[in-house]
Amino acid sequence: MAYVTSKKMLLDAQAGHYAVGAFNAENMEMVKAIIRAAEELHAPVMIQTTGGTLKYGTPETYAAIVKSEAERASVPVCLHLDHGPSYETAVRCIVAGYSSVMMDGSKLPFEDNIKVSKQVADLAAAVGIPCEAELGKVGGKEDDTVSDGKDIYTDPQEAKEFAERTGISSLAVGIGTSHGFYKGTPVLDVNRLSEIRAVVEVPLVLHGASGLTDEQVRECVTRGICKVNFATELRNAYSRAVADYFKKDPDVVDPKKYGEAAMEAVKAQVEARMKVCGCDGKA
Ligand code: CO
Ligand code: CO
């Protein structure tokens, strides 16, 4: 019975100065690979699905897969809605059995973001589930309205006000990371992260970590990040492994064959990132 909410694991991470890895899964194989990695390293783990993933499967399907795998796992496993687009999506995921949700109102004006984030945080709190929200913008494909100006970064004082007025459990911040793989080396505003950490009480979340160097991730964790999201690099590991398998054996028929290869690749990537986050040995 290791299916849990994200509340304790993130507060433990905050107190222990490490970060929980949050890994996006698209299918059963990715869920199994992520949990196998967590068990091998004795790490608490968050599995998450975006709105796009929920259109590919359904919240009910992912919740059933993750719950049944988690209940047999030796480590705590949480299922989180990543970049929840609306109150309605949060309701649907909570009813389906998700144990953590995010409301991403970061594209909205400040007051509108507060309003919808508070609505979801209140709903989640009523049923004992933590709620993440986002202030400032993470670049890349999950945010096509991002500008080049400074306004993509999270303002520390606004972050403090936002966290206090919404009652959220954790806050995703914009410090220069981007979704997807980077073109060139990303420049992170780590001083801004420290300024946010100094005035915001809840655990802070880093999105867009695929393609950051281990050093960059470690620096963000040192400065107060308690949850780091990895999506693109897992999709890449999975797909390259399947492609490689077909190169070696173009006549393969059994999906279990290349599924196993893909799981091995995803598991290795998850383990490497867990070690960077410092959550290994914490479960
Ligand atoms: Co062991
Ligand atoms: Co994200």
Coordinates of C-alpha atoms and ligand atoms in Angstrom, one line a residue:
M1 CA 0.0 0.0 0.0
A2 CA 2.5 2.6 -1.1
Y3 CA 0.1 4.8 -3.0
V4 CA 0.4 8.2 -1.3
T5 CA -0.2 11.9 -1.8
S6 CA 2.7 14.3 -2.6
K7 CA 2.3 16.2 0.7
K8 CA 4.7 14.3 3.0
M9 CA 7.3 13.6 0.3
L10 CA 7.6 17.2 -0.7
L11 CA 7.7 18.5 2.9
D12 CA 10.3 15.8 3.7
A13 CA 12.4 17.0 0.7
Q14 CA 12.1 20.6 1.8
A15 CA 13.3 19.7 5.3
G16 CA 16.0 17.4 4.0
H17 CA 17.3 19.8 1.3
Y18 CA 16.8 17.4 -1.6
A19 CA 14.2 17.2 -4.4
V20 CA 11.7 14.5 -5.3
G21 CA 11.9 13.6 -9.0
A22 CA 8.6 13.9 -10.8
F23 CA 8.5 11.8 -14.0
N24 CA 6.0 12.0 -16.8
A25 CA 4.5 8.7 -18.0
E26 CA 2.6 8.0 -21.2
N27 CA 1.9 4.3 -20.8
M28 CA 2.1 1.3 -18.6
E29 CA 5.7 0.6 -19.6
M30 CA 6.9 4.1 -18.5
V31 CA 5.0 3.7 -15.2
K32 CA 6.7 0.4 -14.5
A33 CA 10.1 1.7 -15.4
I34 CA 9.8 4.7 -13.1
I35 CA 8.6 2.6 -10.2
R36 CA 11.4 0.0 -10.8
A37 CA 14.0 2.8 -10.7
A38 CA 12.5 4.2 -7.5
E39 CA 12.5 0.8 -5.8
E40 CA 16.1 0.1 -6.9
L41 CA 17.2 3.4 -5.4
H42 CA 14.8 3.4 -2.4
A43 CA 13.4 6.8 -3.5
P44 CA 9.9 8.4 -3.1
V45 CA 8.6 9.1 -6.5
M46 CA 6.0 11.2 -8.3
I47 CA 4.5 10.0 -11.6
Q48 CA 2.6 12.6 -13.6
T49 CA 0.5 13.1 -16.7
T50 CA -0.1 16.2 -18.7
G51 CA -3.4 17.3 -20.2
G52 CA -2.1 16.0 -23.6
T53 CA -1.4 12.6 -22.0
L54 CA -4.9 12.5 -20.6
K55 CA -6.3 12.9 -24.1
Y56 CA -4.2 9.9 -25.2
G57 CA -5.4 7.8 -22.3
T58 CA -7.9 8.9 -19.7
P59 CA -7.4 9.9 -16.0
E60 CA -9.2 6.7 -15.0
T61 CA -6.8 4.5 -17.1
Y62 CA -3.6 6.1 -15.7
A63 CA -5.0 6.1 -12.1
A64 CA -5.8 2.4 -12.4
I65 CA -2.3 1.5 -13.8
V66 CA -0.4 3.7 -11.3
K67 CA -2.5 2.6 -8.3
S68 CA -2.2 -1.1 -9.0
E69 CA 1.6 -0.8 -9.5
A70 CA 2.0 1.5 -6.5
E71 CA 0.2 -0.8 -4.1
R72 CA 2.7 -3.6 -4.8
A73 CA 5.7 -1.2 -4.7
S74 CA 8.1 -1.0 -1.8
V75 CA 8.4 2.8 -2.0
P76 CA 5.8 5.7 -1.8
V77 CA 4.4 6.5 -5.2
C78 CA 2.2 9.5 -6.0
L79 CA 0.1 10.2 -9.2
H80 CA 0.1 13.9 -10.1
L81 CA -1.8 15.9 -12.7
D82 CA 0.9 18.0 -14.4
H83 CA -0.1 21.4 -15.9
G84 CA -3.8 20.9 -15.2
P85 CA -5.6 23.3 -17.6
S86 CA -8.8 23.9 -15.6
Y87 CA -10.9 23.3 -12.4
E88 CA -12.9 20.7 -14.3
T89 CA -9.8 18.7 -15.2
A90 CA -8.7 18.7 -11.5
V91 CA -12.1 17.5 -10.4
R92 CA -12.0 14.7 -13.0
C93 CA -8.5 13.6 -11.9
I94 CA -9.3 13.7 -8.2
V95 CA -12.5 11.6 -8.8
A96 CA -10.4 9.2 -10.9
G97 CA -8.0 8.7 -8.0
Y98 CA -5.1 11.1 -8.6
S99 CA -3.3 11.8 -5.3
S100 CA -1.9 15.2 -6.3
V101 CA -2.9 17.9 -8.8
M102 CA -1.5 21.0 -10.4
M103 CA -3.5 24.0 -11.6
D104 CA -1.5 25.9 -14.2
G105 CA -3.0 29.4 -14.5
S106 CA 0.4 30.9 -15.4
K107 CA -0.9 32.3 -18.7
L108 CA -3.6 34.2 -16.9
P109 CA -3.4 37.7 -15.4
F110 CA -2.1 37.6 -11.8
E111 CA -5.6 38.0 -10.1
D112 CA -7.2 35.4 -12.4
N113 CA -4.4 33.0 -11.7
I114 CA -4.9 33.5 -8.0
K115 CA -8.7 33.0 -8.4
V116 CA -8.5 29.6 -10.3
S117 CA -5.5 28.3 -8.3
K118 CA -7.3 29.0 -5.0
Q119 CA -10.5 27.3 -6.3
V120 CA -8.5 24.1 -7.1
A121 CA -6.4 24.3 -3.9
D122 CA -9.6 24.6 -1.9
L123 CA -11.2 21.7 -3.7
A124 CA -8.1 19.5 -3.3
A125 CA -7.7 20.5 0.4
A126 CA -11.3 19.4 1.1
V127 CA -10.4 15.9 0.0
G128 CA -6.8 15.9 1.5
I129 CA -4.9 16.2 -1.8
P130 CA -2.1 18.7 -2.3
C131 CA -2.2 21.3 -5.1
E132 CA 0.7 22.8 -7.1
A133 CA 0.3 26.0 -9.0
E134 CA 2.5 28.1 -11.3
L135 CA 3.5 31.8 -11.3
G136 CA 5.8 33.2 -14.0
K137 CA 6.2 31.1 -17.1
V138 CA 8.2 28.1 -18.2
G139 CA 9.1 28.4 -21.8
G140 CA 8.7 25.9 -24.6
K141 CA 5.8 23.9 -26.0
E142 CA 3.6 24.0 -23.0
D143 CA 3.4 27.7 -23.2
D144 CA 3.2 29.2 -26.7
T145 CA 2.5 32.7 -25.4
V146 CA 5.8 33.2 -23.7
S147 CA 7.7 36.4 -24.5
D148 CA 11.4 37.2 -24.5
G149 CA 11.1 39.8 -21.8
K150 CA 11.7 39.6 -18.1
D151 CA 8.0 39.0 -17.4
I152 CA 8.5 35.3 -17.9
Y153 CA 10.4 35.1 -14.6
T154 CA 8.6 34.8 -11.3
D155 CA 8.7 37.9 -9.1
P156 CA 9.6 37.0 -5.5
Q157 CA 7.1 39.3 -3.8
E158 CA 4.3 38.3 -6.2
A159 CA 5.2 34.6 -5.4
K160 CA 4.9 35.2 -1.7
E161 CA 1.5 37.0 -2.1
F162 CA 0.4 34.3 -4.6
A163 CA 1.2 31.4 -2.3
E164 CA -0.4 33.0 0.7
R165 CA -3.6 34.0 -1.0
T166 CA -4.2 30.7 -2.8
G167 CA -3.2 28.3 0.0
I168 CA -1.4 26.1 -2.5
S169 CA 0.9 23.2 -1.4
S170 CA 3.7 23.9 -3.8
L171 CA 4.7 26.5 -6.4
A172 CA 6.3 26.1 -9.8
V173 CA 8.5 29.0 -10.6
G174 CA 9.9 30.5 -13.8
I175 CA 13.7 31.1 -13.6
G176 CA 14.6 30.5 -17.2
T177 CA 13.9 26.8 -17.8
S178 CA 11.9 25.7 -20.8
H179 CA 9.9 22.6 -21.8
G180 CA 11.3 20.3 -24.4
F181 CA 15.0 20.1 -25.3
Y182 CA 17.1 23.2 -25.3
K183 CA 18.7 24.9 -28.3
G184 CA 22.0 25.9 -26.8
T185 CA 22.8 26.2 -23.0
P186 CA 20.0 27.6 -20.9
V187 CA 20.8 30.4 -18.6
L188 CA 19.1 30.1 -15.2
D189 CA 18.4 33.0 -12.9
V190 CA 19.5 31.1 -9.8
N191 CA 19.7 34.3 -7.6
R192 CA 16.1 34.9 -8.3
L193 CA 15.4 31.3 -7.1
S194 CA 17.1 32.1 -3.8
E195 CA 15.1 35.3 -3.5
I196 CA 11.9 33.4 -4.0
R197 CA 12.9 30.6 -1.6
A198 CA 13.6 33.3 1.1
V199 CA 10.0 34.6 1.1
V200 CA 7.8 31.6 0.0
E201 CA 7.1 28.9 2.6
V202 CA 5.8 26.1 0.4
P203 CA 8.0 23.7 -1.5
L204 CA 9.2 25.1 -4.9
V205 CA 9.0 23.2 -8.2
L206 CA 11.3 23.3 -11.2
H207 CA 9.7 22.5 -14.6
G208 CA 11.6 22.0 -17.9
A209 CA 14.6 20.1 -16.5
S210 CA 15.1 17.8 -19.4
G211 CA 18.4 18.8 -21.0
L212 CA 19.7 20.8 -17.9
T213 CA 23.1 19.6 -16.8
D214 CA 23.4 17.7 -13.6
E215 CA 25.2 20.7 -12.1
Q216 CA 22.3 23.0 -13.0
V217 CA 19.8 20.7 -11.4
R218 CA 22.0 20.3 -8.3
E219 CA 22.4 24.1 -8.0
C220 CA 18.6 24.6 -8.1
V221 CA 18.1 21.9 -5.5
T222 CA 20.7 23.5 -3.3
R223 CA 18.8 26.8 -3.6
G224 CA 15.5 25.3 -2.5
I225 CA 13.8 23.4 -5.3
C226 CA 12.0 20.4 -3.8
K227 CA 10.5 18.8 -6.9
V228 CA 12.0 18.5 -10.4
N229 CA 10.0 17.5 -13.4
F230 CA 11.4 15.3 -16.2
A231 CA 9.3 14.6 -19.2
T232 CA 11.0 15.1 -22.6
E233 CA 14.1 13.1 -21.9
L234 CA 12.1 10.1 -20.8
R235 CA 10.0 10.2 -23.9
N236 CA 13.3 10.4 -25.9
A237 CA 14.9 7.5 -24.0
Y238 CA 11.8 5.4 -24.6
S239 CA 11.5 6.2 -28.3
R240 CA 15.2 5.8 -29.1
A241 CA 15.2 2.4 -27.4
V242 CA 12.3 1.2 -29.5
A243 CA 13.9 2.6 -32.7
D244 CA 17.2 0.9 -31.8
Y245 CA 15.4 -2.4 -31.2
F246 CA 13.7 -2.2 -34.7
K247 CA 17.1 -1.5 -36.3
K248 CA 18.5 -4.6 -34.8
D249 CA 15.5 -6.8 -35.3
P250 CA 13.2 -5.3 -38.0
D251 CA 11.0 -8.4 -38.1
V252 CA 10.1 -8.3 -34.4
V253 CA 6.4 -9.0 -33.7
D254 CA 6.0 -9.2 -29.9
P255 CA 5.5 -5.7 -28.4
K256 CA 6.9 -7.1 -25.1
K257 CA 10.3 -7.4 -26.7
Y258 CA 10.8 -3.7 -27.5
G259 CA 8.7 -2.7 -24.5
E260 CA 11.3 -4.4 -22.2
A261 CA 14.1 -2.5 -24.0
A262 CA 12.2 0.8 -23.7
M263 CA 11.6 0.2 -20.0
E264 CA 15.3 -0.5 -19.4
A265 CA 16.2 2.8 -21.1
V266 CA 13.6 4.8 -19.1
K267 CA 14.6 3.2 -15.8
A268 CA 18.3 4.1 -16.4
Q269 CA 17.4 7.7 -17.1
V270 CA 15.1 8.0 -14.1
E271 CA 17.8 6.5 -11.8
A272 CA 20.4 9.0 -13.1
R273 CA 18.1 11.9 -12.4
M274 CA 17.0 10.7 -9.0
K275 CA 20.7 10.6 -7.9
V276 CA 21.1 14.2 -9.1
C277 CA 18.0 15.2 -7.2
G278 CA 19.3 13.5 -4.1
C279 CA 16.1 11.6 -3.4
D280 CA 17.8 8.2 -3.6
G281 CA 17.8 6.4 -0.2
K282 CA 15.0 8.7 1.1
A283 CA 12.2 6.1 1.1
Ligands
CO1 CO 17.3 -2.3 -2.5
CO2 CO 6.1 21.7 -16.8

